[in-house]
CSV table of C-alpha atoms in Angstrom, one decimal:
chain,number,residue,atom,x,y,z
A,1,UNK,CA,32.7,-12.8,-14.8
A,2,UNK,CA,33.6,-9.6,-12.9
A,3,UNK,CA,31.3,-8.7,-10.0
A,4,UNK,CA,29.7,-5.3,-9.9
A,5,UNK,CA,29.9,-4.4,-6.2
A,6,UNK,CA,27.6,-1.4,-6.5
A,7,UNK,CA,24.6,-3.2,-8.0
A,8,UNK,CA,23.1,-6.2,-6.2
A,9,UNK,CA,23.6,-9.4,-8.2
A,10,UNK,CA,19.9,-10.1,-8.1
A,11,UNK,CA,19.3,-6.7,-9.8
A,12,UNK,CA,21.8,-7.6,-12.5
A,13,UNK,CA,20.1,-10.9,-13.0
A,14,UNK,CA,16.7,-9.2,-13.4
A,15,UNK,CA,18.1,-6.7,-15.9
A,16,UNK,CA,19.8,-9.4,-17.9
A,17,UNK,CA,16.6,-11.5,-17.9
A,18,UNK,CA,14.8,-8.5,-19.3
A,19,UNK,CA,17.4,-8.0,-22.0
A,20,UNK,CA,17.4,-11.7,-22.9
A,21,UNK,CA,13.7,-12.3,-23.2
A,22,UNK,CA,12.3,-9.0,-24.3
A,23,UNK,CA,11.9,-8.0,-28.0
A,24,UNK,CA,11.5,-11.5,-29.2
A,25,UNK,CA,9.2,-14.5,-29.1
A,26,UNK,CA,10.7,-16.8,-26.5
A,27,UNK,CA,8.5,-19.6,-27.6
A,28,UNK,CA,10.2,-19.6,-31.0
A,29,UNK,CA,13.7,-18.4,-30.1
A,30,UNK,CA,15.8,-21.3,-28.8
A,31,UNK,CA,13.5,-23.9,-30.2
A,32,UNK,CA,13.5,-23.3,-33.9
A,33,UNK,CA,16.8,-21.6,-34.9
A,34,UNK,CA,16.0,-21.8,-38.7
A,35,UNK,CA,12.9,-19.6,-38.2
A,36,UNK,CA,14.8,-17.0,-36.2
A,37,UNK,CA,17.9,-16.4,-38.3
A,38,UNK,CA,20.4,-14.0,-36.7
A,39,UNK,CA,18.1,-13.5,-33.7
A,40,UNK,CA,19.0,-17.0,-32.5
A,41,UNK,CA,22.7,-16.1,-32.1
A,42,UNK,CA,21.9,-12.9,-30.2
A,43,UNK,CA,19.5,-14.7,-27.9
A,44,UNK,CA,22.1,-17.4,-27.2
A,45,UNK,CA,24.7,-14.8,-26.2
A,46,UNK,CA,22.3,-13.0,-23.9
A,47,UNK,CA,21.1,-16.3,-22.5
A,48,UNK,CA,24.7,-17.4,-21.7
A,49,UNK,CA,25.3,-14.1,-19.9
A,50,UNK,CA,22.2,-14.7,-17.8
A,51,UNK,CA,23.3,-18.3,-17.0
A,52,UNK,CA,26.7,-17.0,-15.8
A,53,UNK,CA,25.1,-14.5,-13.5
A,54,UNK,CA,22.7,-17.2,-12.1
A,55,UNK,CA,25.7,-19.5,-11.5
A,56,UNK,CA,27.3,-16.9,-9.3
A,57,UNK,CA,24.2,-16.4,-7.1
A,58,UNK,CA,24.2,-17.5,-3.5
A,59,UNK,CA,21.6,-17.5,-0.7
A,60,UNK,CA,23.5,-14.6,1.0
A,61,UNK,CA,22.9,-12.4,-2.0
A,62,UNK,CA,19.2,-12.6,-1.2
A,63,UNK,CA,19.6,-12.4,2.5
A,64,UNK,CA,18.4,-16.0,2.8
A,65,UNK,CA,19.8,-18.5,5.4
A,66,UNK,CA,19.4,-22.3,5.2
A,67,UNK,CA,16.6,-23.5,7.3
A,68,UNK,CA,16.4,-26.4,9.8
A,69,UNK,CA,14.8,-29.7,8.8
A,70,UNK,CA,11.7,-28.9,10.7
A,71,UNK,CA,8.8,-27.5,8.7
A,72,UNK,CA,7.8,-25.0,11.5
A,73,UNK,CA,8.2,-24.2,15.1
A,74,UNK,CA,4.6,-25.2,16.0
A,75,UNK,CA,4.3,-29.0,15.7
A,76,UNK,CA,0.5,-28.7,15.4
A,77,UNK,CA,0.6,-26.2,12.6
A,78,UNK,CA,-0.2,-27.2,9.0
A,79,UNK,CA,2.6,-25.7,7.0
A,80,UNK,CA,2.8,-25.7,3.2
A,81,UNK,CA,5.4,-28.0,1.9
A,82,UNK,CA,6.5,-25.3,-0.6
A,83,UNK,CA,6.5,-21.5,-0.3
A,84,UNK,CA,7.1,-18.8,-2.9
A,85,UNK,CA,8.8,-15.5,-2.5
A,86,UNK,CA,7.7,-13.1,-5.3
A,87,UNK,CA,10.5,-10.8,-6.5
A,88,UNK,CA,9.2,-9.4,-9.7
A,89,UNK,CA,7.1,-10.0,-12.8
A,90,UNK,CA,6.8,-8.3,-16.2
A,91,UNK,CA,5.1,-9.4,-19.4
A,92,UNK,CA,8.5,-10.8,-20.4
A,93,UNK,CA,9.5,-12.9,-17.3
A,94,UNK,CA,8.8,-13.7,-13.7
A,95,UNK,CA,11.3,-14.2,-10.9
A,96,UNK,CA,11.0,-15.6,-7.4
A,97,UNK,CA,12.3,-18.0,-4.8
A,98,UNK,CA,10.8,-21.4,-4.0
A,99,UNK,CA,11.6,-23.0,-0.6
A,100,UNK,CA,10.9,-26.7,0.0
A,101,UNK,CA,10.7,-28.3,3.4
A,102,UNK,CA,12.6,-31.5,4.0
A,103,UNK,CA,11.3,-34.3,1.8
A,104,UNK,CA,8.9,-31.9,-0.1
A,105,UNK,CA,8.2,-32.2,-3.8
A,106,UNK,CA,6.9,-30.0,-6.6
A,107,UNK,CA,5.0,-32.5,-8.7
A,108,UNK,CA,5.6,-33.1,-12.3
A,109,UNK,CA,4.3,-30.1,-14.2
A,110,UNK,CA,4.8,-28.3,-17.5
A,111,UNK,CA,5.8,-24.8,-18.7
A,112,UNK,CA,3.9,-24.3,-22.0
A,113,UNK,CA,5.9,-22.3,-24.6
A,114,UNK,CA,8.2,-21.0,-21.8
A,115,UNK,CA,11.9,-20.9,-21.1
A,116,UNK,CA,13.2,-21.4,-17.6
A,117,UNK,CA,16.2,-21.3,-15.3
A,118,UNK,CA,16.4,-22.8,-11.8
A,119,UNK,CA,19.3,-22.0,-9.5
A,120,UNK,CA,19.6,-23.8,-6.1
A,121,UNK,CA,20.5,-21.4,-3.3
A,122,UNK,CA,20.9,-23.9,-0.5
A,123,UNK,CA,20.2,-27.6,0.1
A,124,UNK,CA,20.0,-30.2,-2.7
A,125,UNK,CA,17.3,-31.1,-5.1
A,126,UNK,CA,16.7,-33.9,-7.6
A,127,UNK,CA,15.1,-32.9,-10.9
A,128,UNK,CA,13.5,-35.3,-13.4
A,129,UNK,CA,13.1,-33.7,-16.8
A,130,UNK,CA,10.7,-34.9,-19.5
A,131,UNK,CA,10.0,-33.8,-23.1
A,132,UNK,CA,6.5,-34.1,-24.6
A,133,UNK,CA,6.4,-36.1,-27.9
A,134,UNK,CA,4.2,-35.4,-30.8
A,135,UNK,CA,0.9,-37.2,-30.9
A,136,UNK,CA,1.0,-38.0,-34.6
A,137,UNK,CA,-1.0,-40.6,-36.5
A,138,UNK,CA,2.0,-43.0,-36.3
A,139,UNK,CA,2.4,-42.5,-32.6
A,140,UNK,CA,3.0,-45.6,-30.5
A,141,UNK,CA,-0.2,-47.2,-29.1
A,142,UNK,CA,-0.5,-46.9,-25.4
A,143,UNK,CA,0.0,-50.1,-23.4
A,144,UNK,CA,-2.6,-51.7,-21.1
A,145,UNK,CA,-2.2,-49.9,-17.8
A,146,UNK,CA,-2.7,-51.4,-14.4
A,147,UNK,CA,-5.1,-50.5,-13.1
A,148,UNK,CA,-6.9,-49.8,-16.4
A,149,UNK,CA,-7.8,-46.2,-17.3
A,150,UNK,CA,-11.3,-45.1,-17.4
A,151,UNK,CA,-12.5,-44.2,-21.0
A,152,UNK,CA,-12.7,-40.5,-20.1
A,153,UNK,CA,-9.0,-40.6,-19.1
A,154,UNK,CA,-7.8,-41.7,-22.5
A,155,UNK,CA,-7.9,-38.1,-23.8
A,156,UNK,CA,-5.6,-37.0,-21.0
A,157,UNK,CA,-2.7,-39.4,-22.0
A,158,UNK,CA,0.5,-37.7,-23.1
A,159,UNK,CA,3.4,-39.5,-24.7
A,160,UNK,CA,6.8,-38.2,-23.3
A,161,UNK,CA,10.5,-38.9,-23.0
A,162,UNK,CA,12.4,-39.0,-19.8
A,163,UNK,CA,15.3,-36.8,-20.7
A,164,UNK,CA,17.4,-36.8,-17.5
A,165,UNK,CA,17.6,-37.2,-13.8
A,166,UNK,CA,20.0,-34.8,-12.0
A,167,UNK,CA,21.0,-33.5,-8.6
A,168,UNK,CA,21.6,-29.8,-8.1
A,169,UNK,CA,23.1,-28.0,-5.1
A,170,UNK,CA,24.5,-24.5,-4.3
A,171,UNK,CA,27.6,-25.1,-6.3
A,172,UNK,CA,25.8,-26.3,-9.4
A,173,UNK,CA,25.0,-24.2,-12.4
A,174,UNK,CA,21.3,-23.6,-13.2
A,175,UNK,CA,18.9,-26.2,-14.5
A,176,UNK,CA,17.6,-25.0,-17.9
A,177,UNK,CA,14.4,-25.7,-19.8
A,178,UNK,CA,13.1,-24.5,-23.2
A,179,UNK,CA,9.7,-24.7,-24.9
A,180,UNK,CA,10.6,-28.1,-26.4
A,181,UNK,CA,13.4,-29.5,-24.2
A,182,UNK,CA,13.2,-30.5,-20.5
A,183,UNK,CA,10.0,-28.6,-20.4
A,184,UNK,CA,8.3,-30.9,-17.8
A,185,UNK,CA,10.0,-31.5,-14.5
A,186,UNK,CA,9.5,-32.7,-11.0
A,187,UNK,CA,11.6,-31.3,-8.2
A,188,UNK,CA,12.3,-33.1,-4.9
A,189,UNK,CA,14.2,-31.8,-1.9
A,190,UNK,CA,16.9,-34.2,-0.8
A,191,UNK,CA,18.5,-34.6,2.7
A,192,UNK,CA,16.8,-31.5,4.2
A,193,UNK,CA,15.2,-28.2,3.2
A,194,UNK,CA,16.1,-26.5,-0.1
A,195,UNK,CA,15.6,-23.2,-1.9
A,196,UNK,CA,16.0,-22.1,-5.5
A,197,UNK,CA,15.6,-19.0,-7.6
A,198,UNK,CA,13.2,-19.5,-10.5
A,199,UNK,CA,13.0,-17.5,-13.7
A,200,UNK,CA,10.2,-18.2,-16.3
A,201,UNK,CA,9.9,-16.4,-19.6
A,202,UNK,CA,7.3,-15.5,-20.3
A,203,UNK,CA,5.3,-16.0,-17.0
A,204,UNK,CA,2.4,-18.3,-16.6
A,205,UNK,CA,-0.8,-16.7,-18.0
A,206,UNK,CA,-3.9,-18.9,-18.5
A,207,UNK,CA,-5.5,-16.2,-20.6
A,208,UNK,CA,-2.6,-16.5,-23.1
A,209,UNK,CA,-2.5,-20.3,-23.1
A,210,UNK,CA,0.2,-20.7,-20.5
A,211,UNK,CA,-1.5,-22.5,-17.7
A,212,UNK,CA,0.3,-25.0,-15.4
A,213,UNK,CA,-0.7,-28.7,-15.9
A,214,UNK,CA,0.2,-31.6,-13.6
A,215,UNK,CA,1.1,-35.1,-14.7
A,216,UNK,CA,1.5,-38.6,-13.3
A,217,UNK,CA,3.9,-41.2,-14.8
A,218,UNK,CA,1.9,-44.3,-15.8
A,219,UNK,CA,4.4,-46.7,-17.4
A,220,UNK,CA,7.6,-46.7,-19.4
A,221,UNK,CA,8.4,-48.4,-22.7
A,222,UNK,CA,11.7,-50.2,-22.8
A,223,UNK,CA,14.4,-47.5,-23.3
A,224,UNK,CA,17.2,-47.8,-25.7
A,225,UNK,CA,20.0,-49.7,-24.0
A,226,UNK,CA,17.6,-51.0,-21.4
A,227,UNK,CA,19.3,-54.4,-21.6
A,228,UNK,CA,22.0,-52.9,-19.4
A,229,UNK,CA,19.5,-51.6,-16.9
A,230,UNK,CA,20.6,-48.0,-17.6
A,231,UNK,CA,17.8,-45.4,-17.8
A,232,UNK,CA,19.4,-41.9,-17.1
A,233,UNK,CA,22.7,-40.8,-15.7
A,234,UNK,CA,22.9,-39.1,-12.4
A,235,UNK,CA,24.4,-35.6,-12.8
A,236,UNK,CA,25.6,-32.6,-10.8
A,237,UNK,CA,24.7,-29.9,-13.3
A,238,UNK,CA,24.1,-28.8,-16.8
A,239,UNK,CA,27.4,-30.0,-18.2
A,240,UNK,CA,26.8,-33.6,-17.2
A,241,UNK,CA,23.1,-33.2,-18.4
A,242,UNK,CA,24.3,-32.3,-21.9
A,243,UNK,CA,26.6,-35.3,-22.0
A,244,UNK,CA,23.6,-37.5,-21.1
A,245,UNK,CA,21.5,-36.0,-23.9
A,246,UNK,CA,24.2,-36.7,-26.4
A,247,UNK,CA,24.4,-40.3,-25.4
A,248,UNK,CA,20.7,-40.6,-26.3
A,249,UNK,CA,20.0,-42.9,-23.4
A,250,UNK,CA,16.4,-41.7,-22.9
A,251,UNK,CA,13.2,-43.4,-21.8
A,252,UNK,CA,9.8,-43.1,-23.5
A,253,UNK,CA,6.9,-43.2,-21.1
A,254,UNK,CA,3.2,-42.3,-20.8
A,255,UNK,CA,1.9,-39.4,-18.7
A,256,UNK,CA,-1.6,-38.8,-17.5
A,257,UNK,CA,-2.7,-35.2,-17.0
A,258,UNK,CA,-4.2,-34.8,-13.6
A,259,UNK,CA,-5.6,-32.1,-11.3
A,260,UNK,CA,-3.2,-30.5,-8.9
A,261,UNK,CA,-2.3,-33.2,-6.3
A,262,UNK,CA,-4.2,-32.8,-3.1
A,263,UNK,CA,-1.1,-33.2,-0.9
A,264,UNK,CA,0.7,-30.3,-2.7
A,265,UNK,CA,0.1,-26.7,-2.2
A,266,UNK,CA,2.3,-23.6,-2.2
A,267,UNK,CA,2.1,-20.8,0.4
A,268,UNK,CA,3.5,-17.3,0.1
A,269,UNK,CA,6.1,-15.5,2.2
A,270,UNK,CA,8.0,-12.2,2.0
A,271,UNK,CA,11.1,-11.8,0.0
A,272,UNK,CA,13.9,-10.4,2.3
A,273,UNK,CA,16.5,-9.5,-0.3
A,274,UNK,CA,17.5,-6.4,-2.2
A,275,UNK,CA,14.8,-4.5,-4.0
A,276,UNK,CA,14.6,-5.3,-7.7
A,277,UNK,CA,13.5,-2.8,-10.4
A,278,UNK,CA,12.9,-3.7,-14.0
A,279,UNK,CA,11.1,-2.1,-16.9
A,280,UNK,CA,7.6,-2.7,-18.0
A,281,UNK,CA,6.1,-4.1,-14.8
A,282,UNK,CA,3.0,-6.2,-15.4
A,283,UNK,CA,1.3,-4.9,-12.3
C-alpha cells in the first residue's frame, strides 16, 4: 500500500478505523452476514484496508523505543506489569498502546459484542484465543473439577473452545477478533518486554453491556484428533491462524468467570507519538 508521507500513519489508521466501524452495528457486521446484506461486503473491504495499514505500523511511527528487560530503574518500586497509553476514543472505537514488562500477562478476558485488532510494535507475545459456546439445553454437562467448585460458582461456568495459540512479533500482521470468533484471549510477553497497538470497536462501556470479564481455564474435554496429542498449531500471524481454523483442530474447555486477578493491574503513561484527530470524540 502506498505510504502517505504527509499524514502520520497512526492518523491514517484512526481515520480508517472511523470509516470502518461508524455507520453500522459492529456487533452484527462481520458476525452475521445474512442479516447485513451488502453492508457486509463494504465492511469487509474497509476492514481489509485497516488491517493493511496496521500491518505497516512500527514502533518508530509512534516514537516508541523497545525497553530493557527491567521493569523500572528503581528495584524497590512496585511497577505495574502492564501500562496503557491512551491515543483516542470515540463512540465508535478506542485506540491505544499496551506495554508489557518481561514475563507479564494480560489475563484471559472477553470483548462483548466487539471487534478488535492488535498489532505488535516491538517484542514478542503469545496469544491464546477462545470462542464462547452456546449454553443450550443440549450443552455438554460439565465434568467434575478438582478441586470441586462451590455451588455458587456453578453459575459462573462458561463452555468455550480453544481456537488457536499464536506468536506475534513486529513483522506479523495484526491479531483479529470479532464478536463471535477469537473474542476471548490471553496475552503473554515472551523473551522480554513487548508493546502493541490495540483497537476495539466499539469501546468497552459497562452502561451499554460491554464490560470486561476475566476467566480461568478449569479443564478441557478431549479435542478432535487428541489421539495424536495435537491441540493447536503454533503460528506467526493471521494467515497461519486461518489455516489452523480450517483444520478444525480445536479444543473444547470450561472457563470460570472470576474477578480481576489480584496480581494483574494496568497503569497509565503518556503517549509520545503524533497527535491523532478523529470525528465525534466521546469526551
